[in-house]
Amino acid sequence: MSSATAVRRLKLLTRTIGTGTRIGNMKHHVTIIGSGNWGSAIAKIVAENTKANPDVFHEEVKMWVFEEQYQLSPSHPRYDRSKHSGSQNLTSIINGLHENPKYLPGVALPANLFATPSLPDAVSEASILIFNVPHQFVSNICRQINGSCLPYARAISCIKGVDVSPDGISLFSDTIGRKLGIYCGALSGANIASEVAAEKFSETTIAYAPPEGPTEDFPEGLTPVPEELPAVDHALFKTLFHRPYFHVRVVSDVAGVSLGGALKNIVALAAGFVDGLEWGDNAKAAVMRVGLLEMRKFGKMFFAQSCKSATFTEESCGVADLITSCNGGRNHKCAMLSVRTGKSIETVEGEELNGQKLQGTITAREVNVYLRNKGLEDEFPLFTAVCRILNGEANVESLPQLIETD
């Protein structure tokens, strides 16, 4: 952390505690960073729960939106020619309609949810930050936030990816924590955004386990949450996220929860290839079995001190998310259509996702670079096969041979 950033954070902490302007009524402010389909669905849940728990949370929830121009369709039931004849800022449309028509159309958002295009404004009062952005934008977003967020803020990452470079691999929850000097947990589960937003029953897993003392990432320890605020613990996060239609289990295995959400996207691509070839359920089950083993092996190999095998086999973030993603997720869909149409998966992505990006293709390639540099590609034949197919180095029909092991 730069000295200038440290000074800004100290001033912010002093002003917050000294004047009581931010915590005088002893409630948590919550901000969502991101407004895609999953970000908007999570924002809906959170805003419902802040309103339902006024003794713990401020009712108003802010949602940071990457500002863009959007033209509301004349077929929209609330289209008004006098207001919507031209393109408008997406934030204005969201706040006016209480709907995100671009990324989560047809779903009513709570009136206490407010979209803002300003990252500093979105985070400046928030004691709880929820990150829900494509993982390739995390570092830049953290740079914009650094120095603006409260030093005692706590965060949850809903980002389904891992931060991979040729030299190392880390969780996005750890990346966020290091860059902002705050602790960040993780949320992941069998959660197709449109189904959650439609209030169809589902469940998720939240991992939260802040260190109790100094660590390598926090050599001076975490800035404590002021005693005037409700304790930030497993119970608070269950209160913030649990709904009758969205059940929550809170655990301490941040690595397992994060890796489950990231690596299952690679397996979902393989399942999509299989369905594109119309090989049937037996073939897809075989791919899923191998994929689950590789997910667990990856966690135990590279995060041995914290990752638990049971997280992959017993929690929603593991086997349940894998099942869902291999049957109905966007990675599966685009891989399947790529095989059926003969188009590249990048072309299908552009045609099907309304400007959003697949996480599976990015994760597959980044993980492969890491494994190749470690000389471990053969230890993960399914992960390796998916990357080779994506890169045009192998054809889809060879998948059974590529994943066969002695």
CSV table of C-alpha atoms in Angstrom, one decimal:
chain,number,residue,atom,x,y,z
A,1,MET,CA,0.0,0.0,0.0
A,2,SER,CA,1.4,3.4,-0.9
A,3,SER,CA,2.0,6.0,1.8
A,4,ALA,CA,-0.6,8.3,0.2
A,5,THR,CA,-3.2,5.6,0.3
A,6,ALA,CA,-2.4,4.8,3.9
A,7,VAL,CA,-2.9,8.4,4.9
A,8,ARG,CA,-6.2,8.6,3.1
A,9,ARG,CA,-7.4,5.4,4.8
A,10,LEU,CA,-6.2,6.7,8.2
A,11,LYS,CA,-8.1,9.9,7.7
A,12,LEU,CA,-11.2,8.0,6.6
A,13,LEU,CA,-11.1,5.8,9.7
A,14,THR,CA,-10.5,8.7,12.0
A,15,ARG,CA,-13.4,10.6,10.5
A,16,THR,CA,-15.7,7.6,10.6
A,17,ILE,CA,-15.1,6.8,14.3
A,18,GLY,CA,-14.6,10.3,15.5
A,19,THR,CA,-17.8,11.8,14.1
A,20,GLY,CA,-20.0,8.8,14.1
A,21,THR,CA,-21.4,10.0,10.7
A,22,ARG,CA,-21.1,6.6,9.2
A,23,ILE,CA,-21.9,4.2,12.0
A,24,GLY,CA,-23.8,6.4,14.4
A,25,ASN,CA,-27.0,4.3,14.0
A,26,MET,CA,-25.0,1.0,14.3
A,27,LYS,CA,-26.0,-0.5,11.0
A,28,HIS,CA,-24.1,-1.9,8.1
A,29,HIS,CA,-24.1,-0.2,4.7
A,30,VAL,CA,-24.0,-2.8,1.9
A,31,THR,CA,-22.7,-2.2,-1.7
A,32,ILE,CA,-22.8,-4.6,-4.7
A,33,ILE,CA,-19.9,-4.1,-7.1
A,34,GLY,CA,-21.2,-5.4,-10.4
A,35,SER,CA,-24.5,-5.5,-12.2
A,36,GLY,CA,-24.5,-8.3,-14.7
A,37,ASN,CA,-27.2,-11.0,-14.5
A,38,TRP,CA,-25.6,-12.6,-11.4
A,39,GLY,CA,-24.7,-9.3,-9.9
A,40,SER,CA,-28.2,-8.0,-10.3
A,41,ALA,CA,-29.7,-11.2,-9.0
A,42,ILE,CA,-27.5,-11.0,-5.9
A,43,ALA,CA,-28.4,-7.4,-5.5
A,44,LYS,CA,-32.1,-8.3,-5.5
A,45,ILE,CA,-31.5,-10.8,-2.7
A,46,VAL,CA,-29.4,-8.5,-0.6
A,47,ALA,CA,-31.8,-5.5,-0.9
A,48,GLU,CA,-34.7,-7.7,0.1
A,49,ASN,CA,-32.8,-8.7,3.2
A,50,THR,CA,-31.5,-5.3,4.2
A,51,LYS,CA,-35.2,-4.1,4.2
A,52,ALA,CA,-36.3,-7.2,6.2
A,53,ASN,CA,-33.6,-6.6,8.8
A,54,PRO,CA,-33.5,-2.9,9.7
A,55,ASP,CA,-31.9,-3.5,13.0
A,56,VAL,CA,-28.7,-4.8,11.3
A,57,PHE,CA,-28.6,-3.1,7.9
A,58,HIS,CA,-29.3,0.3,6.3
A,59,GLU,CA,-32.2,-0.3,4.0
A,60,GLU,CA,-30.5,1.4,1.0
A,61,VAL,CA,-28.2,-0.8,-1.0
A,62,LYS,CA,-25.9,0.7,-3.7
A,63,MET,CA,-25.0,-1.3,-6.8
A,64,TRP,CA,-22.1,-0.1,-8.9
A,65,VAL,CA,-22.9,-0.3,-12.6
A,66,PHE,CA,-20.4,0.1,-15.5
A,67,GLU,CA,-22.1,3.0,-17.2
A,68,GLU,CA,-23.1,2.4,-20.8
A,69,GLN,CA,-25.8,3.6,-23.2
A,70,TYR,CA,-28.8,1.5,-23.6
A,71,GLN,CA,-31.9,1.7,-25.8
A,72,LEU,CA,-35.0,0.3,-24.2
A,73,SER,CA,-37.0,-1.7,-26.6
A,74,PRO,CA,-40.4,-0.4,-27.6
A,75,SER,CA,-41.8,-3.8,-26.8
A,76,HIS,CA,-40.9,-3.4,-23.1
A,77,PRO,CA,-44.1,-3.2,-21.1
A,78,ARG,CA,-43.1,0.1,-19.5
A,79,TYR,CA,-41.7,1.8,-22.6
A,80,ASP,CA,-42.6,5.5,-22.7
A,81,ARG,CA,-41.8,7.2,-26.0
A,82,SER,CA,-41.4,10.5,-24.2
A,83,LYS,CA,-38.7,9.0,-22.0
A,84,HIS,CA,-37.2,6.1,-23.9
A,85,SER,CA,-37.1,7.2,-27.6
A,86,GLY,CA,-33.3,7.5,-27.5
A,87,SER,CA,-30.4,5.8,-25.7
A,88,GLN,CA,-30.0,6.5,-22.0
A,89,ASN,CA,-27.5,5.8,-19.3
A,90,LEU,CA,-28.1,2.3,-18.0
A,91,THR,CA,-28.0,3.5,-14.4
A,92,SER,CA,-30.9,5.9,-15.1
A,93,ILE,CA,-33.0,3.1,-16.7
A,94,ILE,CA,-32.3,0.8,-13.8
A,95,ASN,CA,-33.3,3.4,-11.2
A,96,GLY,CA,-36.3,4.5,-13.2
A,97,LEU,CA,-37.7,1.1,-13.9
A,98,HIS,CA,-36.3,-0.8,-10.9
A,99,GLU,CA,-35.2,-3.4,-13.5
A,100,ASN,CA,-31.9,-4.2,-15.3
A,101,PRO,CA,-33.4,-4.7,-18.8
A,102,LYS,CA,-30.0,-5.4,-20.4
A,103,TYR,CA,-28.7,-8.1,-18.1
A,104,LEU,CA,-31.7,-9.3,-16.1
A,105,PRO,CA,-34.8,-8.4,-18.1
A,106,GLY,CA,-38.2,-8.9,-16.7
A,107,VAL,CA,-37.1,-9.1,-13.1
A,108,ALA,CA,-38.3,-6.5,-10.7
A,109,LEU,CA,-35.6,-5.1,-8.5
A,110,PRO,CA,-36.3,-3.7,-5.0
A,111,ALA,CA,-37.0,0.0,-4.7
A,112,ASN,CA,-34.3,0.3,-2.0
A,113,LEU,CA,-31.6,-0.8,-4.6
A,114,PHE,CA,-29.9,2.2,-6.2
A,115,ALA,CA,-27.6,2.0,-9.3
A,116,THR,CA,-24.6,4.3,-9.4
A,117,PRO,CA,-21.8,4.7,-12.0
A,118,SER,CA,-19.3,6.0,-9.5
A,119,LEU,CA,-17.1,3.4,-7.8
A,120,PRO,CA,-15.9,5.7,-5.0
A,121,ASP,CA,-19.4,6.8,-4.3
A,122,ALA,CA,-20.6,3.2,-4.2
A,123,VAL,CA,-18.1,2.1,-1.7
A,124,SER,CA,-17.4,5.1,0.5
A,125,GLU,CA,-19.9,4.3,3.2
A,126,ALA,CA,-20.1,0.5,2.8
A,127,SER,CA,-18.9,-1.7,5.6
A,128,ILE,CA,-19.9,-4.8,3.6
A,129,LEU,CA,-18.8,-5.0,-0.1
A,130,ILE,CA,-20.0,-7.8,-2.4
A,131,PHE,CA,-17.9,-8.3,-5.6
A,132,ASN,CA,-19.7,-9.7,-8.6
A,133,VAL,CA,-17.7,-8.7,-11.7
A,134,PRO,CA,-15.9,-10.7,-14.5
A,135,HIS,CA,-12.6,-11.7,-13.0
A,136,GLN,CA,-10.5,-10.1,-15.7
A,137,PHE,CA,-11.6,-6.7,-14.3
A,138,VAL,CA,-10.9,-7.3,-10.6
A,139,SER,CA,-7.4,-5.7,-10.4
A,140,ASN,CA,-8.5,-2.5,-12.2
A,141,ILE,CA,-11.6,-2.1,-10.1
A,142,CYS,CA,-9.6,-2.6,-6.9
A,143,ARG,CA,-7.2,0.1,-8.1
A,144,GLN,CA,-10.1,2.5,-8.4
A,145,ILE,CA,-11.5,1.6,-5.0
A,146,ASN,CA,-8.3,1.7,-3.1
A,147,GLY,CA,-8.3,4.6,-0.7
A,148,SER,CA,-12.1,5.1,-0.9
A,149,CYS,CA,-13.4,2.1,1.0
A,150,LEU,CA,-13.6,1.9,4.8
A,151,PRO,CA,-10.5,0.3,6.3
A,152,TYR,CA,-12.6,-2.0,8.5
A,153,ALA,CA,-14.9,-3.1,5.6
A,154,ARG,CA,-15.4,-6.8,5.0
A,155,ALA,CA,-16.1,-8.3,1.6
A,156,ILE,CA,-17.6,-11.3,-0.2
A,157,SER,CA,-16.4,-12.4,-3.6
A,158,CYS,CA,-19.1,-14.0,-5.9
A,159,ILE,CA,-16.5,-14.2,-8.7
A,160,LYS,CA,-16.2,-17.6,-10.2
A,161,GLY,CA,-12.6,-17.7,-11.3
A,162,VAL,CA,-9.0,-17.9,-10.0
A,163,ASP,CA,-6.2,-15.4,-10.3
A,164,VAL,CA,-3.7,-17.3,-12.4
A,165,SER,CA,-0.3,-16.3,-13.7
A,166,PRO,CA,2.5,-18.4,-15.1
A,167,ASP,CA,4.3,-18.1,-11.7
A,168,GLY,CA,1.4,-18.6,-9.3
A,169,ILE,CA,-2.3,-19.0,-8.5
A,170,SER,CA,-4.4,-17.3,-6.0
A,171,LEU,CA,-8.1,-16.8,-5.1
A,172,PHE,CA,-9.9,-13.7,-6.1
A,173,SER,CA,-11.0,-13.3,-2.5
A,174,ASP,CA,-7.3,-13.1,-1.6
A,175,THR,CA,-6.5,-10.7,-4.5
A,176,ILE,CA,-9.3,-8.4,-3.4
A,177,GLY,CA,-8.2,-8.6,0.2
A,178,ARG,CA,-4.5,-7.8,-0.5
A,179,LYS,CA,-5.2,-5.0,-2.9
A,180,LEU,CA,-7.7,-3.2,-0.6
A,181,GLY,CA,-6.2,-4.2,2.8
A,182,ILE,CA,-9.5,-5.8,3.9
A,183,TYR,CA,-10.7,-9.3,4.4
A,184,CYS,CA,-12.8,-11.0,1.7
A,185,GLY,CA,-14.7,-14.3,1.8
A,186,ALA,CA,-16.4,-16.1,-1.0
A,187,LEU,CA,-19.8,-17.2,-2.3
A,188,SER,CA,-20.5,-19.9,-4.8
A,189,GLY,CA,-23.1,-22.5,-5.5
A,190,ALA,CA,-25.5,-24.1,-8.0
A,191,ASN,CA,-26.9,-20.7,-8.9
A,192,ILE,CA,-28.1,-20.0,-12.4
A,193,ALA,CA,-28.8,-16.3,-12.2
A,194,SER,CA,-32.1,-16.3,-14.1
A,195,GLU,CA,-33.6,-19.1,-11.9
A,196,VAL,CA,-32.4,-17.4,-8.6
A,197,ALA,CA,-33.9,-14.1,-9.8
A,198,ALA,CA,-37.2,-15.8,-10.6
A,199,GLU,CA,-37.2,-17.1,-7.0
A,200,LYS,CA,-37.0,-20.7,-8.0
A,201,PHE,CA,-35.5,-22.7,-5.0
A,202,SER,CA,-31.7,-23.0,-4.9
A,203,GLU,CA,-28.9,-23.1,-2.4
A,204,THR,CA,-25.4,-21.6,-2.1
A,205,THR,CA,-22.3,-21.8,0.0
A,206,ILE,CA,-20.6,-18.8,1.7
A,207,ALA,CA,-17.1,-19.2,3.0
A,208,TYR,CA,-15.8,-16.7,5.6
A,209,ALA,CA,-12.8,-17.2,7.9
A,210,PRO,CA,-10.9,-14.0,8.7
A,211,PRO,CA,-7.5,-14.4,10.4
A,212,GLU,CA,-7.4,-13.7,14.1
A,213,GLY,CA,-3.9,-12.1,14.0
A,214,PRO,CA,-1.1,-11.0,11.7
A,215,THR,CA,-0.6,-12.9,8.4
A,216,GLU,CA,1.6,-12.6,5.3
A,217,ASP,CA,-1.2,-10.6,3.6
A,218,PHE,CA,-2.1,-8.6,6.8
A,219,PRO,CA,1.2,-8.2,8.7
A,220,GLU,CA,-0.4,-5.8,11.2
A,221,GLY,CA,-3.6,-7.7,11.4
A,222,LEU,CA,-7.0,-6.6,10.1
A,223,THR,CA,-8.5,-3.3,11.1
A,224,PRO,CA,-11.2,-4.4,13.5
A,225,VAL,CA,-14.9,-3.8,12.8
A,226,PRO,CA,-16.0,-1.1,15.3
A,227,GLU,CA,-17.8,-2.5,18.3
A,228,GLU,CA,-20.8,-0.2,17.6
A,229,LEU,CA,-21.6,-2.2,14.5
A,230,PRO,CA,-23.1,-5.7,14.6
A,231,ALA,CA,-20.5,-8.4,14.5
A,232,VAL,CA,-19.5,-9.6,11.0
A,233,ASP,CA,-19.6,-13.4,11.3
A,234,HIS,CA,-21.3,-16.4,9.8
A,235,ALA,CA,-24.7,-15.5,11.3
A,236,LEU,CA,-24.6,-12.0,9.8
A,237,PHE,CA,-23.8,-13.3,6.3
A,238,LYS,CA,-26.6,-15.9,6.5
A,239,THR,CA,-29.0,-13.0,7.5
A,240,LEU,CA,-27.8,-10.9,4.5
A,241,PHE,CA,-28.1,-13.6,1.9
A,242,HIS,CA,-30.6,-16.3,3.0
A,243,ARG,CA,-34.1,-16.1,1.5
A,244,PRO,CA,-36.9,-18.6,1.5
A,245,TYR,CA,-36.0,-19.4,-2.1
A,246,PHE,CA,-32.2,-19.1,-1.7
A,247,HIS,CA,-30.8,-21.2,1.1
A,248,VAL,CA,-27.4,-20.5,2.5
A,249,ARG,CA,-24.8,-22.7,4.2
A,250,VAL,CA,-21.8,-20.8,5.7
A,251,VAL,CA,-18.5,-22.6,6.1
A,252,SER,CA,-14.8,-21.7,6.6
A,253,ASP,CA,-13.2,-23.2,3.5
A,254,VAL,CA,-12.7,-20.2,1.3
A,255,ALA,CA,-10.3,-22.0,-1.0
A,256,GLY,CA,-12.6,-24.9,-1.6
A,257,VAL,CA,-15.6,-22.6,-2.2
A,258,SER,CA,-13.7,-20.4,-4.6
A,259,LEU,CA,-12.1,-23.2,-6.6
A,260,GLY,CA,-15.4,-25.1,-6.9
A,261,GLY,CA,-16.9,-22.0,-8.6
A,262,ALA,CA,-13.9,-21.5,-10.9
A,263,LEU,CA,-12.9,-25.0,-12.0
A,264,LYS,CA,-16.4,-26.4,-12.6
A,265,ASN,CA,-16.6,-24.0,-15.6
A,266,ILE,CA,-13.9,-25.9,-17.3
A,267,VAL,CA,-15.8,-29.2,-16.8
A,268,ALA,CA,-19.0,-27.5,-18.1
A,269,LEU,CA,-17.2,-26.8,-21.4
A,270,ALA,CA,-16.4,-30.5,-21.7
A,271,ALA,CA,-20.0,-31.4,-20.9
A,272,GLY,CA,-21.1,-29.0,-23.6
A,273,PHE,CA,-18.8,-30.6,-26.1
A,274,VAL,CA,-20.3,-34.0,-25.3
A,275,ASP,CA,-23.9,-32.7,-25.6
A,276,GLY,CA,-23.0,-31.0,-28.9
A,277,LEU,CA,-21.9,-34.4,-30.2
A,278,GLU,CA,-25.1,-35.9,-28.8
A,279,TRP,CA,-23.2,-38.7,-27.1
A,280,GLY,CA,-25.8,-39.0,-24.3
A,281,ASP,CA,-26.0,-39.0,-20.6
A,282,ASN,CA,-23.4,-41.8,-19.9
A,283,ALA,CA,-20.7,-39.8,-21.7
A,284,LYS,CA,-21.6,-36.6,-19.8
A,285,ALA,CA,-21.6,-38.5,-16.5
A,286,ALA,CA,-18.1,-39.8,-17.2
A,287,VAL,CA,-16.8,-36.3,-18.0
A,288,MET,CA,-18.4,-34.9,-14.8
A,289,ARG,CA,-16.9,-37.7,-12.7
A,290,VAL,CA,-13.4,-37.1,-14.0
A,291,GLY,CA,-13.9,-33.3,-13.7
A,292,LEU,CA,-15.0,-33.5,-10.1
A,293,LEU,CA,-11.9,-35.6,-9.2
A,294,GLU,CA,-9.6,-33.1,-11.0
A,295,MET,CA,-11.3,-30.2,-9.1
A,296,ARG,CA,-10.7,-31.8,-5.8
A,297,LYS,CA,-7.1,-32.8,-6.7
A,298,PHE,CA,-6.3,-29.3,-7.8
A,299,GLY,CA,-7.5,-27.9,-4.5
A,300,LYS,CA,-5.6,-30.4,-2.4
A,301,MET,CA,-2.4,-30.0,-4.5
A,302,PHE,CA,-2.2,-26.2,-4.5
A,303,PHE,CA,-4.2,-25.2,-1.4
A,304,ALA,CA,-3.4,-28.1,0.8
A,305,GLN,CA,-3.3,-26.1,4.1
A,306,SER,CA,-6.9,-24.9,3.8
A,307,CYS,CA,-8.8,-26.8,1.2
A,308,LYS,CA,-11.1,-29.6,2.4
A,309,SER,CA,-12.1,-32.5,0.1
A,310,ALA,CA,-15.6,-32.5,1.6
A,311,THR,CA,-16.3,-29.0,0.2
A,312,PHE,CA,-16.3,-30.5,-3.3
A,313,THR,CA,-18.5,-33.5,-2.5
A,314,GLU,CA,-20.9,-32.1,0.1
A,315,GLU,CA,-21.5,-28.5,-0.6
A,316,SER,CA,-23.5,-26.6,-3.2
A,317,CYS,CA,-20.3,-24.9,-4.4
A,318,GLY,CA,-18.9,-28.3,-5.4
A,319,VAL,CA,-20.8,-31.2,-6.8
A,320,ALA,CA,-24.2,-29.3,-7.0
A,321,ASP,CA,-22.7,-26.4,-8.9
A,322,LEU,CA,-20.9,-28.9,-11.2
A,323,ILE,CA,-24.2,-30.7,-12.0
A,324,THR,CA,-26.1,-27.4,-12.7
A,325,SER,CA,-23.3,-26.0,-14.8
A,326,CYS,CA,-23.0,-29.1,-16.9
A,327,ASN,CA,-26.7,-29.1,-17.7
A,328,GLY,CA,-27.8,-25.5,-18.0
A,329,GLY,CA,-25.0,-23.0,-17.6
A,330,ARG,CA,-23.7,-20.6,-20.2
A,331,ASN,CA,-20.3,-22.3,-20.6
A,332,HIS,CA,-22.1,-25.6,-21.3
A,333,LYS,CA,-24.5,-23.9,-23.7
A,334,CYS,CA,-21.9,-22.1,-25.7
A,335,ALA,CA,-19.6,-25.2,-26.0
A,336,MET,CA,-22.6,-27.2,-27.1
A,337,LEU,CA,-23.6,-24.7,-29.8
A,338,SER,CA,-20.0,-24.3,-30.9
A,339,VAL,CA,-19.9,-28.1,-31.8
A,340,ARG,CA,-23.4,-28.1,-33.3
A,341,THR,CA,-22.9,-25.1,-35.6
A,342,GLY,CA,-19.2,-25.5,-36.3
A,343,LYS,CA,-18.5,-21.9,-35.1
A,344,SER,CA,-15.8,-21.0,-32.8
A,345,ILE,CA,-16.8,-20.7,-29.1
A,346,GLU,CA,-15.8,-17.0,-29.2
A,347,THR,CA,-18.3,-16.4,-32.1
A,348,VAL,CA,-21.1,-18.2,-30.2
A,349,GLU,CA,-20.2,-16.2,-27.1
A,350,GLY,CA,-20.6,-12.9,-29.0
A,351,GLU,CA,-24.0,-14.1,-30.4
A,352,GLU,CA,-25.5,-15.5,-27.2
A,353,LEU,CA,-24.3,-13.5,-24.2
A,354,ASN,CA,-25.3,-9.9,-24.9
A,355,GLY,CA,-21.8,-8.6,-24.4
A,356,GLN,CA,-20.9,-10.7,-21.4
A,357,LYS,CA,-17.9,-13.1,-21.4
A,358,LEU,CA,-17.6,-16.8,-20.6
A,359,GLN,CA,-15.5,-17.5,-17.5
A,360,GLY,CA,-14.8,-21.1,-18.5
A,361,THR,CA,-12.6,-20.4,-21.6
A,362,ILE,CA,-10.5,-17.8,-19.7
A,363,THR,CA,-10.1,-20.1,-16.7
A,364,ALA,CA,-9.3,-23.1,-18.8
A,365,ARG,CA,-6.5,-21.3,-20.6
A,366,GLU,CA,-5.0,-19.7,-17.5
A,367,VAL,CA,-5.1,-22.9,-15.5
A,368,ASN,CA,-3.4,-24.7,-18.4
A,369,VAL,CA,-0.6,-22.2,-18.6
A,370,TYR,CA,0.0,-22.7,-14.9
A,371,LEU,CA,-0.1,-26.5,-15.1
A,372,ARG,CA,2.2,-26.5,-18.2
A,373,ASN,CA,4.8,-24.4,-16.4
A,374,LYS,CA,4.6,-26.8,-13.5
A,375,GLY,CA,5.0,-29.8,-15.7
A,376,LEU,CA,1.6,-31.1,-14.5
A,377,GLU,CA,-0.6,-31.2,-17.6
A,378,ASP,CA,-0.7,-35.0,-17.5
A,379,GLU,CA,-2.0,-34.9,-13.9
A,380,PHE,CA,-5.1,-33.1,-15.1
A,381,PRO,CA,-6.1,-34.8,-18.4
A,382,LEU,CA,-9.6,-33.3,-18.6
A,383,PHE,CA,-8.5,-29.7,-17.9
A,384,THR,CA,-5.7,-30.2,-20.4
A,385,ALA,CA,-8.0,-31.6,-23.0
A,386,VAL,CA,-10.5,-28.8,-22.8
A,387,CYS,CA,-7.7,-26.2,-23.4
A,388,ARG,CA,-6.3,-28.1,-26.3
A,389,ILE,CA,-9.8,-28.3,-27.9
A,390,LEU,CA,-10.4,-24.6,-27.4
A,391,ASN,CA,-7.0,-23.8,-29.0
A,392,GLY,CA,-7.7,-26.0,-32.0
A,393,GLU,CA,-4.9,-28.4,-31.0
A,394,ALA,CA,-7.3,-31.4,-30.7
A,395,ASN,CA,-10.7,-32.2,-32.0
A,396,VAL,CA,-13.8,-32.8,-29.9
A,397,GLU,CA,-14.2,-36.3,-31.0
A,398,SER,CA,-10.9,-37.3,-29.3
A,399,LEU,CA,-12.1,-36.3,-25.8
A,400,PRO,CA,-12.5,-39.9,-24.5
A,401,GLN,CA,-8.9,-40.7,-25.5
A,402,LEU,CA,-7.6,-37.5,-24.1
A,403,ILE,CA,-9.1,-38.1,-20.6
A,404,GLU,CA,-8.3,-41.8,-20.4
A,405,THR,CA,-5.8,-42.7,-17.7
A,406,ASP,CA,-4.0,-45.9,-16.7
